[in-house]
Coordinates of C-alpha atoms in Angstrom, one line a residue:
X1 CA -20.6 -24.8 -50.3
X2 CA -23.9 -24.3 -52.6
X3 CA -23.8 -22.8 -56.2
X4 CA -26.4 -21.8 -57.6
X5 CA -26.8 -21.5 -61.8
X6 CA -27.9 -18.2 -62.8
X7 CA -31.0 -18.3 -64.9
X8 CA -29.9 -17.2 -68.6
X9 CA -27.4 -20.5 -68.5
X10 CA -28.2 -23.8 -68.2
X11 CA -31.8 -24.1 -69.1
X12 CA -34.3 -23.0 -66.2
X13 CA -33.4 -23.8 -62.9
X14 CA -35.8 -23.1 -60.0
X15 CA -35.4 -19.6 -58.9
X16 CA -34.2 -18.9 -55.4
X17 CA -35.4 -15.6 -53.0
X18 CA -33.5 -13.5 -51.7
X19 CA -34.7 -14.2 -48.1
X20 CA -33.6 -17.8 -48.7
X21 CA -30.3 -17.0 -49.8
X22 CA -29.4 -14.8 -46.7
X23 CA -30.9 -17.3 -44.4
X24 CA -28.4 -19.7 -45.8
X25 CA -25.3 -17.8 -45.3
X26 CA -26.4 -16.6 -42.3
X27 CA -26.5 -20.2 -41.2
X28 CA -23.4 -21.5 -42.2
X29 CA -21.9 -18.1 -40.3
X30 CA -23.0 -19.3 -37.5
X31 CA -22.0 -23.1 -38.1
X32 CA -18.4 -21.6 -38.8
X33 CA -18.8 -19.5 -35.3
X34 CA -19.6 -22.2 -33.5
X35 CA -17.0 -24.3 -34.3
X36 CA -14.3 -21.6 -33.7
X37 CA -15.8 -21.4 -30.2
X38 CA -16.1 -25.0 -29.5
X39 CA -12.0 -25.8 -30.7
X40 CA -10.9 -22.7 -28.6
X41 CA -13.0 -23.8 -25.5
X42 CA -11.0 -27.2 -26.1
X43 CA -7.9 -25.5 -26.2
X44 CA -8.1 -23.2 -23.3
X45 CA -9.2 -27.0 -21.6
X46 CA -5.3 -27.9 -21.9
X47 CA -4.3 -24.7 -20.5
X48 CA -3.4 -24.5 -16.6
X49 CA -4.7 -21.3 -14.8
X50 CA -2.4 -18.3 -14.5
X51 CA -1.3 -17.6 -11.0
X52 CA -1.8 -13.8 -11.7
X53 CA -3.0 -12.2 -14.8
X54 CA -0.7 -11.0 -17.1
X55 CA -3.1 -9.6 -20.5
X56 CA -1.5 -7.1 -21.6
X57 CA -4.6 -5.8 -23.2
X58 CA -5.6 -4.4 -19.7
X59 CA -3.6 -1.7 -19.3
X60 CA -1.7 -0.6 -22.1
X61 CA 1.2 0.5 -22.0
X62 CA 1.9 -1.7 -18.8
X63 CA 5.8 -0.5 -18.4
X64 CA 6.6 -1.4 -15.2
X65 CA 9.3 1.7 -14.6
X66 CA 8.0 4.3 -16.6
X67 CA 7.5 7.4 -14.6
X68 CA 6.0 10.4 -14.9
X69 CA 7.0 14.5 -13.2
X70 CA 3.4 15.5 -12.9
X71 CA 4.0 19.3 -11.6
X72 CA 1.8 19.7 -8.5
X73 CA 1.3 21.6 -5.7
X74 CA -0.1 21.4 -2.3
X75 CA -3.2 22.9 -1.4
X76 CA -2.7 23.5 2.5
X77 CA -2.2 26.7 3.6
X78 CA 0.4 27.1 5.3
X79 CA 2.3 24.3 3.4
X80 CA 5.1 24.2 6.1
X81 CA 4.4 24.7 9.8
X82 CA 6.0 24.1 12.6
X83 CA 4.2 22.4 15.4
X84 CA 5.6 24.5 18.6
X85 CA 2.9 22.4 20.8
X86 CA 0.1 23.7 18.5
X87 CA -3.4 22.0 19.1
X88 CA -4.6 19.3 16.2
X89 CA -7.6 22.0 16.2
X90 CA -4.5 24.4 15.0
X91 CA -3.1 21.8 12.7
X92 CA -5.9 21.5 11.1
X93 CA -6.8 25.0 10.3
X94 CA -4.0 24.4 7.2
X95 CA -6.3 21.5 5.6
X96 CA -7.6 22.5 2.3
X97 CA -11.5 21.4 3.0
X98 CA -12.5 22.3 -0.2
X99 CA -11.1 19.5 -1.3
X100 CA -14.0 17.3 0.6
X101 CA -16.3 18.8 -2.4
X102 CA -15.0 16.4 -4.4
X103 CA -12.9 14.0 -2.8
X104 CA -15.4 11.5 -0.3
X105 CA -12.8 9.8 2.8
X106 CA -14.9 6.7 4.3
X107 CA -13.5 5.1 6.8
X108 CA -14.5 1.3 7.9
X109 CA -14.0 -0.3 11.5
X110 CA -16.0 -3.1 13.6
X111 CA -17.3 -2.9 16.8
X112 CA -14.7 -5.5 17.8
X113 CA -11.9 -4.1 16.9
X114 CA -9.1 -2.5 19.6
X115 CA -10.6 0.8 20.3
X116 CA -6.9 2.3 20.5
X117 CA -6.5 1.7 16.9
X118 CA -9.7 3.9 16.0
X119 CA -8.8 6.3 18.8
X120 CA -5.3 6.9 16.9
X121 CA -7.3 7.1 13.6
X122 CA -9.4 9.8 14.8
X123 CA -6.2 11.3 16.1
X124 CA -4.5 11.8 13.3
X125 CA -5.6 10.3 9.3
X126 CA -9.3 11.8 10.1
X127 CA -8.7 14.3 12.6
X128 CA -9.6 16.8 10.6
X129 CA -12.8 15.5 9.2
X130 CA -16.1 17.3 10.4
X131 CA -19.3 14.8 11.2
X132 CA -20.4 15.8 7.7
X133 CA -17.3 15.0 5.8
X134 CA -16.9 11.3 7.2
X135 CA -18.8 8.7 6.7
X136 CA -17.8 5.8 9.3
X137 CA -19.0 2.9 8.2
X138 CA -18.9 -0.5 10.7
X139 CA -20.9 -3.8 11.7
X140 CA -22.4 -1.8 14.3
X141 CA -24.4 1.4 14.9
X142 CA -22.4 3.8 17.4
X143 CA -21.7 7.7 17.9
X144 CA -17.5 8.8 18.2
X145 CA -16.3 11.9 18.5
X146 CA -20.0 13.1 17.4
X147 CA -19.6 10.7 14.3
X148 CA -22.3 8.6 13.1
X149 CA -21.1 5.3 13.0
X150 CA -23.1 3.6 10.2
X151 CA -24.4 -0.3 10.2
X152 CA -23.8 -1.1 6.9
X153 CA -24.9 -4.6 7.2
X154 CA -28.3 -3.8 8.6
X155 CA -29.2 -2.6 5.2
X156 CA -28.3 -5.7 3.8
X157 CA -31.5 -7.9 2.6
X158 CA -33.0 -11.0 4.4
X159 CA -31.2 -13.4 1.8
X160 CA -27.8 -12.8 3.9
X161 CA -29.6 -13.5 6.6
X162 CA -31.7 -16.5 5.8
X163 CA -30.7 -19.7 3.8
X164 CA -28.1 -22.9 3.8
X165 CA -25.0 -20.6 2.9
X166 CA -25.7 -17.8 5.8
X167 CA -24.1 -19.1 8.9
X168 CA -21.2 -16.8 8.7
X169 CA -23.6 -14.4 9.0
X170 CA -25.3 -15.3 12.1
X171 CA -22.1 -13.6 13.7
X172 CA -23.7 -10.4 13.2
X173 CA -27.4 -11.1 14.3
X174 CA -25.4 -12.5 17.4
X175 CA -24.1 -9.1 18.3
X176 CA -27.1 -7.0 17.8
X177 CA -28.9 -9.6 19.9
X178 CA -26.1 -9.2 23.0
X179 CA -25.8 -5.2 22.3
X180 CA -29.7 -4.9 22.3
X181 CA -30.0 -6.6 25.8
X182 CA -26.9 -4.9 27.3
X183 CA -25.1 -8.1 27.7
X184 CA -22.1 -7.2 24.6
X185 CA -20.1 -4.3 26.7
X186 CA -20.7 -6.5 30.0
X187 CA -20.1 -10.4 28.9
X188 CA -16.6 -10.8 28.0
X189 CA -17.2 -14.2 27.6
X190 CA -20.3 -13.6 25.3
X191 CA -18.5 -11.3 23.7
X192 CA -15.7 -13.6 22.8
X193 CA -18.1 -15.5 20.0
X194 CA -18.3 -12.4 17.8
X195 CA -15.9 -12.9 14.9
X196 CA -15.0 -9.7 14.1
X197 CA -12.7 -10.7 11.3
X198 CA -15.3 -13.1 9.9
X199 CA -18.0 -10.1 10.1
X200 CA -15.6 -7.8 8.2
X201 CA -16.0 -9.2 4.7
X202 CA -19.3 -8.5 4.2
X203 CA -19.3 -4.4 5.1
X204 CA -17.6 -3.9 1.3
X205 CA -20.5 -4.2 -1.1
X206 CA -22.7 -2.3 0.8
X207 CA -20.0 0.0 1.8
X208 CA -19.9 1.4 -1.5
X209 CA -23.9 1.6 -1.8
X210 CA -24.4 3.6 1.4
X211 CA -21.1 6.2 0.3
X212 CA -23.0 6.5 -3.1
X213 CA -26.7 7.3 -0.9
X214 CA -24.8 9.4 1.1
X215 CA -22.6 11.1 -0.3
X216 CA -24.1 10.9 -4.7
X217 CA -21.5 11.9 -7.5
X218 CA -18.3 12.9 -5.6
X219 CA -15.2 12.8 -7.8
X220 CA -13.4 10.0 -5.6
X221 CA -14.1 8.0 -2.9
X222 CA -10.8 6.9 -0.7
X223 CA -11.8 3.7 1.4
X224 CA -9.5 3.0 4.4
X225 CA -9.2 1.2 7.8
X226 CA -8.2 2.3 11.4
X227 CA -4.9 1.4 10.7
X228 CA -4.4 2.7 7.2
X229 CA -2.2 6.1 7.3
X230 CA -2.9 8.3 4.0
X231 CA -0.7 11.2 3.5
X232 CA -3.6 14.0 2.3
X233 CA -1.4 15.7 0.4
X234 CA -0.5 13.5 -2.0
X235 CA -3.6 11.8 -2.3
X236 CA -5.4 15.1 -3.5
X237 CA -2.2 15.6 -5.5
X238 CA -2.6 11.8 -7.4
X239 CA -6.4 13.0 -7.7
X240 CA -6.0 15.9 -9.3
X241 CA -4.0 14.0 -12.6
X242 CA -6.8 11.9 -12.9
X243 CA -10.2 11.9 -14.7
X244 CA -13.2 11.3 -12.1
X245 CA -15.5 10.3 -15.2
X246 CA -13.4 7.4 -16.0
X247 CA -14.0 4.2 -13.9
X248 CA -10.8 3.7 -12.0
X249 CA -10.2 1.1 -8.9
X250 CA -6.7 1.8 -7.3
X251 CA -5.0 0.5 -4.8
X252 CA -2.5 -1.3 -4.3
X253 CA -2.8 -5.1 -6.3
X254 CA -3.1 -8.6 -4.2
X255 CA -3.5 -11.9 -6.5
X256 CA -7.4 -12.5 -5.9
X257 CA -9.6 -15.5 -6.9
X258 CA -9.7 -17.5 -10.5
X259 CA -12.1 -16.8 -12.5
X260 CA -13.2 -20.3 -13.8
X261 CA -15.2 -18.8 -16.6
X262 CA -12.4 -17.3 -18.5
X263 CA -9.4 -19.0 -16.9
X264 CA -8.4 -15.6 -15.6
X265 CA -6.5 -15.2 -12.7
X266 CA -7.4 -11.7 -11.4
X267 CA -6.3 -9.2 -8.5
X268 CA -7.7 -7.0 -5.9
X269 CA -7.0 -4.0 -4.4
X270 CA -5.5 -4.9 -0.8
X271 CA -7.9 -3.0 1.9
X272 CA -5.4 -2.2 4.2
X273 CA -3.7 0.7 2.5
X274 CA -6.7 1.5 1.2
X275 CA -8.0 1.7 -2.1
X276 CA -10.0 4.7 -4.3
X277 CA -13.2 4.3 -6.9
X278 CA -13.4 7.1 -8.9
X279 CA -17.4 8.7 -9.9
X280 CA -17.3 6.4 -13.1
X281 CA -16.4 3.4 -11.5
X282 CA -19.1 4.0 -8.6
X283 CA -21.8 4.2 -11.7
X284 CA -20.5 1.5 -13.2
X285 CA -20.5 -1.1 -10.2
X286 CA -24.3 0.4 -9.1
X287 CA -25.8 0.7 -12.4
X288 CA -29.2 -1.2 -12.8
X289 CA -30.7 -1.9 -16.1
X290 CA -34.4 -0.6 -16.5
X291 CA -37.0 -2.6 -18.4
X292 CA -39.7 -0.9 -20.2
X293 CA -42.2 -1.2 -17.6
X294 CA -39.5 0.8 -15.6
X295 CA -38.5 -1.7 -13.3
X296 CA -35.2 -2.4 -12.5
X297 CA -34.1 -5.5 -14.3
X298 CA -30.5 -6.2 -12.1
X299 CA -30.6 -6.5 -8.4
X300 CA -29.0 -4.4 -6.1
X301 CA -25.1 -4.6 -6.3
X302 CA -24.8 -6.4 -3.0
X303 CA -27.2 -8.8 -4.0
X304 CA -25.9 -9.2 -6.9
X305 CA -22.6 -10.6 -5.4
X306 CA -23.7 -11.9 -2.5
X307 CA -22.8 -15.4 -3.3
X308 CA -19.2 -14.0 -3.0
X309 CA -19.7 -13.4 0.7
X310 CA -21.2 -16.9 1.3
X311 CA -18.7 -18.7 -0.2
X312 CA -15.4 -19.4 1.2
X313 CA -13.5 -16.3 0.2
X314 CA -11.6 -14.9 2.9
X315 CA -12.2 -11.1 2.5
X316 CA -14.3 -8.4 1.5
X317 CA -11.7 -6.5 -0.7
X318 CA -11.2 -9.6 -2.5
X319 CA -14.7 -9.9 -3.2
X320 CA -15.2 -6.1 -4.4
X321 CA -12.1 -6.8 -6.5
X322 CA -14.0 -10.2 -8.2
X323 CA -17.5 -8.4 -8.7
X324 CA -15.2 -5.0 -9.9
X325 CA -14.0 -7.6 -12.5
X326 CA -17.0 -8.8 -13.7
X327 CA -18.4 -6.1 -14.4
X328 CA -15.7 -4.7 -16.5
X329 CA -13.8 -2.5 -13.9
X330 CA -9.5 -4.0 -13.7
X331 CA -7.6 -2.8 -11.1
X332 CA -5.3 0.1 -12.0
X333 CA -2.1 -1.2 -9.9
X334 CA -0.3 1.9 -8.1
X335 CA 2.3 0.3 -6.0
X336 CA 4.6 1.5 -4.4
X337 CA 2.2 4.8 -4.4
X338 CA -0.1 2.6 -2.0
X339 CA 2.5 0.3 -0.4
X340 CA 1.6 -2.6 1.8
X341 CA 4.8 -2.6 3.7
X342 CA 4.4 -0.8 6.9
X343 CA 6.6 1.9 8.3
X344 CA 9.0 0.5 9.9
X345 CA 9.7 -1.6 6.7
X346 CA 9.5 0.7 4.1
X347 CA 12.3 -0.2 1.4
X348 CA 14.8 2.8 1.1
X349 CA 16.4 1.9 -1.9
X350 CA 17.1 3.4 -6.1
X351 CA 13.5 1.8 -6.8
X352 CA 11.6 4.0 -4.4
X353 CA 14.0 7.0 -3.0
X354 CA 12.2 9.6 -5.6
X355 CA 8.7 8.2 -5.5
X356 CA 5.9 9.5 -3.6
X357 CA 4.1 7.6 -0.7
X358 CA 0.1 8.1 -0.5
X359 CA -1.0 5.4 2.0
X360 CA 0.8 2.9 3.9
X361 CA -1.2 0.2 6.0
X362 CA -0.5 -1.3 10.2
X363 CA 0.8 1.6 11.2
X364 CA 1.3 1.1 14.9
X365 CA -1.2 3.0 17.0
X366 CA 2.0 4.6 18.8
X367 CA 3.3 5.9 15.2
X368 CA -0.1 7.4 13.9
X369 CA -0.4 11.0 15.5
X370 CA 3.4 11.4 15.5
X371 CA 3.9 11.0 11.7
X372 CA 0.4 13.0 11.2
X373 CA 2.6 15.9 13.3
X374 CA 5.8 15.0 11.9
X375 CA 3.8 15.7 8.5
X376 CA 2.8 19.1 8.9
X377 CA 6.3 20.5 9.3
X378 CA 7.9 18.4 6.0
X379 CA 5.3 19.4 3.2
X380 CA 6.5 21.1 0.7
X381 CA 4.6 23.6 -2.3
X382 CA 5.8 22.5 -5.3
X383 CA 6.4 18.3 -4.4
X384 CA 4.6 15.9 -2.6
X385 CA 6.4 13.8 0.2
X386 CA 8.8 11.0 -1.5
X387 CA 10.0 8.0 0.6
X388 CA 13.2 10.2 0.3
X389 CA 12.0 11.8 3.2
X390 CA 9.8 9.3 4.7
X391 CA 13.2 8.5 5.5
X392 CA 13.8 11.4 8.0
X393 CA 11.1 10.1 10.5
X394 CA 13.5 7.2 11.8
X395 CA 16.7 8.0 10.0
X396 CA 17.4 4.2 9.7
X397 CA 21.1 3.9 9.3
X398 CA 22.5 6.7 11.5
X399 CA 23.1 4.0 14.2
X400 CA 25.6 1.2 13.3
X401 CA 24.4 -1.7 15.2
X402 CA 21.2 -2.0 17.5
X403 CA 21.0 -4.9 20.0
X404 CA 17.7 -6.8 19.9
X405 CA 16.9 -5.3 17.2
X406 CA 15.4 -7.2 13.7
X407 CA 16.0 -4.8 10.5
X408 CA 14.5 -7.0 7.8
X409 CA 11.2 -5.9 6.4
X410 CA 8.0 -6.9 7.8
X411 CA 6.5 -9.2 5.1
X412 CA 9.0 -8.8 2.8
X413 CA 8.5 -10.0 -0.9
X414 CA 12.5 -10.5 -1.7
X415 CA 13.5 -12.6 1.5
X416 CA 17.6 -11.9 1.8
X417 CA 19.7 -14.9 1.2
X418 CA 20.9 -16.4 4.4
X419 CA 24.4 -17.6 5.3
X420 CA 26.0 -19.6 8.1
X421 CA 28.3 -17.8 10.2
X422 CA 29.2 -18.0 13.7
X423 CA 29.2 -14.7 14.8
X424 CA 27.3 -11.2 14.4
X425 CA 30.8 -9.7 13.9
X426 CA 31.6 -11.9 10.9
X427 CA 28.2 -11.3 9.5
X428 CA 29.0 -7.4 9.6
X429 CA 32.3 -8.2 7.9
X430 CA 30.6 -10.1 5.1
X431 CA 27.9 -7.0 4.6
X432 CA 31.4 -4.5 4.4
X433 CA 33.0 -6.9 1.8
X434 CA 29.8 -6.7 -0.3
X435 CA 29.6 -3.4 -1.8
X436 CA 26.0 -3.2 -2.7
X437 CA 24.8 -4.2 0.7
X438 CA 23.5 -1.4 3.1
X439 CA 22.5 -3.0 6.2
X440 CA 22.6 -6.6 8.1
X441 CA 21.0 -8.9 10.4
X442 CA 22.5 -11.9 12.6
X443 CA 20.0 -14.3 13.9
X444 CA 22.7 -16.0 16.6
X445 CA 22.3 -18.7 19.4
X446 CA 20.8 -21.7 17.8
X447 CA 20.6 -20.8 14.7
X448 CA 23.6 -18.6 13.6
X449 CA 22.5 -17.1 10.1
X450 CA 23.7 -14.0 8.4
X451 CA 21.5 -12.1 6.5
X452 CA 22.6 -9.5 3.9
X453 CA 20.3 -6.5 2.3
X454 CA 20.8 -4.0 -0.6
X455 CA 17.8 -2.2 0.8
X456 CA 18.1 0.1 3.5
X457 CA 14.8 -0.9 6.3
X458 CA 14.7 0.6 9.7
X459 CA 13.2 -2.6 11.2
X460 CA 11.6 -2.8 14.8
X461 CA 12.9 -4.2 18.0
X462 CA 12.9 -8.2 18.5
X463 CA 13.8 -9.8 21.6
X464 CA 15.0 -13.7 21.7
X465 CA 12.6 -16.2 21.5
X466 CA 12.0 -19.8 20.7
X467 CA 11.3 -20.9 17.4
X468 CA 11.0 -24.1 16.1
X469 CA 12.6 -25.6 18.9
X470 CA 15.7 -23.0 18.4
X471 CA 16.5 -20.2 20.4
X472 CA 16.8 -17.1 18.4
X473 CA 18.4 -13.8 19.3
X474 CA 18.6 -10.8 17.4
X475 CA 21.4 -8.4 16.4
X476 CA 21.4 -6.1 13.4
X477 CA 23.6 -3.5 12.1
X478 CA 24.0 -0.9 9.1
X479 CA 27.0 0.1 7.1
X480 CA 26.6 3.5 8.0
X481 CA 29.2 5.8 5.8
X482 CA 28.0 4.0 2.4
X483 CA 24.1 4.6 3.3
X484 CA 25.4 8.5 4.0
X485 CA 27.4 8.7 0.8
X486 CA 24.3 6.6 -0.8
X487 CA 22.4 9.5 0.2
X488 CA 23.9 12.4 -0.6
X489 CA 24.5 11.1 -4.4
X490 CA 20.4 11.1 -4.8
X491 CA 18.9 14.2 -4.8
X492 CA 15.4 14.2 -6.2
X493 CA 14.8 17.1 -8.5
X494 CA 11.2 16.1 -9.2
X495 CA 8.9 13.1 -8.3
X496 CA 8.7 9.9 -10.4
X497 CA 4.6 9.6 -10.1
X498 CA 4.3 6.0 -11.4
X499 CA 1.9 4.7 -14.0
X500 CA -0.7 2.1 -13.2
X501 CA 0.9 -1.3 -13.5
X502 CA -0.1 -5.3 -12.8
X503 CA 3.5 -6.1 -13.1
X504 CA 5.6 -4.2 -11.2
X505 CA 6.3 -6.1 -7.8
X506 CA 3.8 -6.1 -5.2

């Protein structure tokens, strides 16, 4: 460090300037900086990427059963009503469409996919969405049901389309080349080289920036697929607690790519039950800095990312979730109030009973208009629908043992253990013996596993099959009198609406 003698001591020294002096601390600041930065970068060198992020600083408090009794109400009119072979033109007489003032549904398919699925969509989720309220957005232009179906990617620019890292891309000049000369609908076999799936990634980005063009400064904007079910309700219920100015990305969280710069694992919001950007986070993910000659000094969102959808990253809402990220938007993690499990999974257990459902994702095309009618006669005023009576619509549990019949959940995240035994009727003894378990499953023949579950599942039927080389057959069963006794002890007075979390299991 320099000292430097003041002038009435020590004879005359040369005087220094002011100017000087600050450049010279201003210097050795940065000196000090750098060195900081240089020793952490080393450090962070030694440190092996995080499988999922886990900085607290994101969401704070991140409490991973705190819940909250939001008093809401429903906004149909009638709440209740009982169908009686009313019309979906009836049904929908009850939806509150003043709610699509502010709330924006867009709904994304491809021109590939099984038409059934976006029949049932139509049928039921969006049924009662006018031609103005929806915006349909897919990899090709079409009319259904007097909707505009909007090309999203034809408003993409020439750099997806030309270039070393755009063959993935040709998929889609492909199509409009064999739907422009008629041969698409006619030529299965022509047909057959259209990768939907691979197309489906890049209809995100520029998803969001033909919603915006559309459909400018809406409060929310719920993003879903054919086979997403969203219970209306209790989305515009979830809404209304929330603040449209702040830029919130919900949905519910899948682990998404590293970020190499920070050594940051990060998450996304998993398209298939859907996921919601609120007005501030729309603004923030389209905002382009002006210079002073007024031109715009950021590309266009899509092309800002587009590297994403070149690379080799599987999907679209993983790279919304990644550009989200970088620009300073984190995913505000509301599962189980967006659930990945599908119906005939859903886990009816202490964690969930009281807790309201908003969107669920692969429900089958048979279920979609029944729970969409089932619906309408279980609202209630004063409390949104809870997986407490989700429950109702297949009563898993009422039946003791089903033949053929596999009640584990579909993509379960807590596997149960297995066990050998030789028979189902041991493996229903060894459920009975263990208090806390509600239901079982014997996978017999070749195998001969037991499998136990504290969670109560309806499940879905499951004939035998080969596997592995083993023959497999299927016989499941519940303990029936503890599930009704389970039950009846859990009455929910009032919804547990849960808080945005990265750590509760997803």
């Amino acid at each position: 460090m320099m000292f430097f003698r003041h002038p009435d001591k020590l004879g005359s020294p040369p005087l220094l300037n002011k100017r000087l002096n600050r450049n010279i601390l201003v210097t050795a600041a940065s000196l000090f900086v750098t060195a900081i930065f240089l020793w952490n970068r080393h450090r962070l060198k030694q440190t092996s990427v995080p499988e999922l992020p886990r900085n607290q600083s994101w969401l704070e408090p991140d409490e991973v059963n705190k819940t909250y009794d939001f008093p809401t109400t429903s906004d149909f009119q009638p709440v209740t009503l009982r169908l009686d072979n009313k019309t979906a033109q009836e049904l929908c007489a009850t939806f509150p469409r003043h709610k699509l003032s502010r709330i924006q549904p867009v709904l994304k398919i491809g021109y590939s996919e099984n038409r059934d699925k976006v029949e049932s969509q139509l049928d039921s989720v969006s049924a009662c969405f006018s031609k103005d309220d929806l915006i349909i957005i897919s990899d090709s232009e079409e009319t259904l049901r007097g909707h505009t179906v909007i090309d999203v990617l034809a408003y993409l620019p020439d750099t997806y389309r030309k270039g070393p890292d755009t063959s993935k891309f040709q998929q889609y000049l492909l199509q409009k080349e064999l739907k422009e000369n008629g041969t698409l609908a006619l030529d299965k076999e022509a047909a057959k080289k259209i990768d939907g799936w691979a197309l489906d990634k890049y209809k995100f980005l520029p998803g969001i920036e033909r919603a915006w063009a559309l459909k400018p400064n809406r409060e929310f904007y719920v993003f879903y697929e054919s086979d997403t079910y969203i219970f209306w309700d209790n989305m515009f219920r979830l809404l209304d607690t929330l603040d449209p100015d702040t830029a919130l990305y919900m949905g519910s969280p899948s682990p998404g790519r590293i970020d190499g710069r920070r050594l940051q694992g990060t998450l996304f919001a998993n398209g298939g039950p859907g996921y919601v950007l609120s007005r501030g986070a729309m603004k923030k993910l389209l905002h382009r800095r002006v210079g002073v000659n007024g031109r715009y000094i950021d590309a266009p969102f899509s092309e800002r990312f587009r590297h994403l959808a070149h690379d080799d990253e599987c999907c679209g809402d993983s790279i919304l979730g990644f550009a989200a990220w970088e620009l300073g938007i984190v995913l505000q993690g509301f599962y189980p109030l967006f659930t990945p499990y599908v119906l005939t999974s859903l886990p009816f257990d202490e964690k969930h009973w009281c807790q309201p459902l908003v969107t669920m994702h692969k429900v089958a095309t048979k279920d979609m208009v029944k729970l969409w009618e089932w619906e309408f006669e279980h609202r209630k005023h004063g409390q949104p629908l809870m997986y407490s009576d989700l429950w109702q619509f297949y009563r898993p549990g009422q039946v003791s043992i089903r033949e053929n019949w596999n009640n584990e959940a579909h993509g379960s995240f807590e596997p149960p253990a297995q066990r050998r035994v030789d028979s189902p009727q041991k493996c229903q003894q060894q459920c009975h013996e263990d208090l806390e378990c509600m239901q079982w499953v014997w996978k017999g023949r070749d195998r001969n596993t037991c499998h136990l579950m504290h969670t109560i599942h309806h499940g879905e039927s499951k004939e035998a099959h080969e596997e592995d080389g083993k023959w497999i057959d299927y016989r499941s069963g519940w303990e029936t009198e503890r599930i009704d006794q389970w039950r009846s002890s859990r009455l929910c007075d009032a919804a547990d609406w849960v808080g945005p979390s990265l750590k509760r299991i997803f």
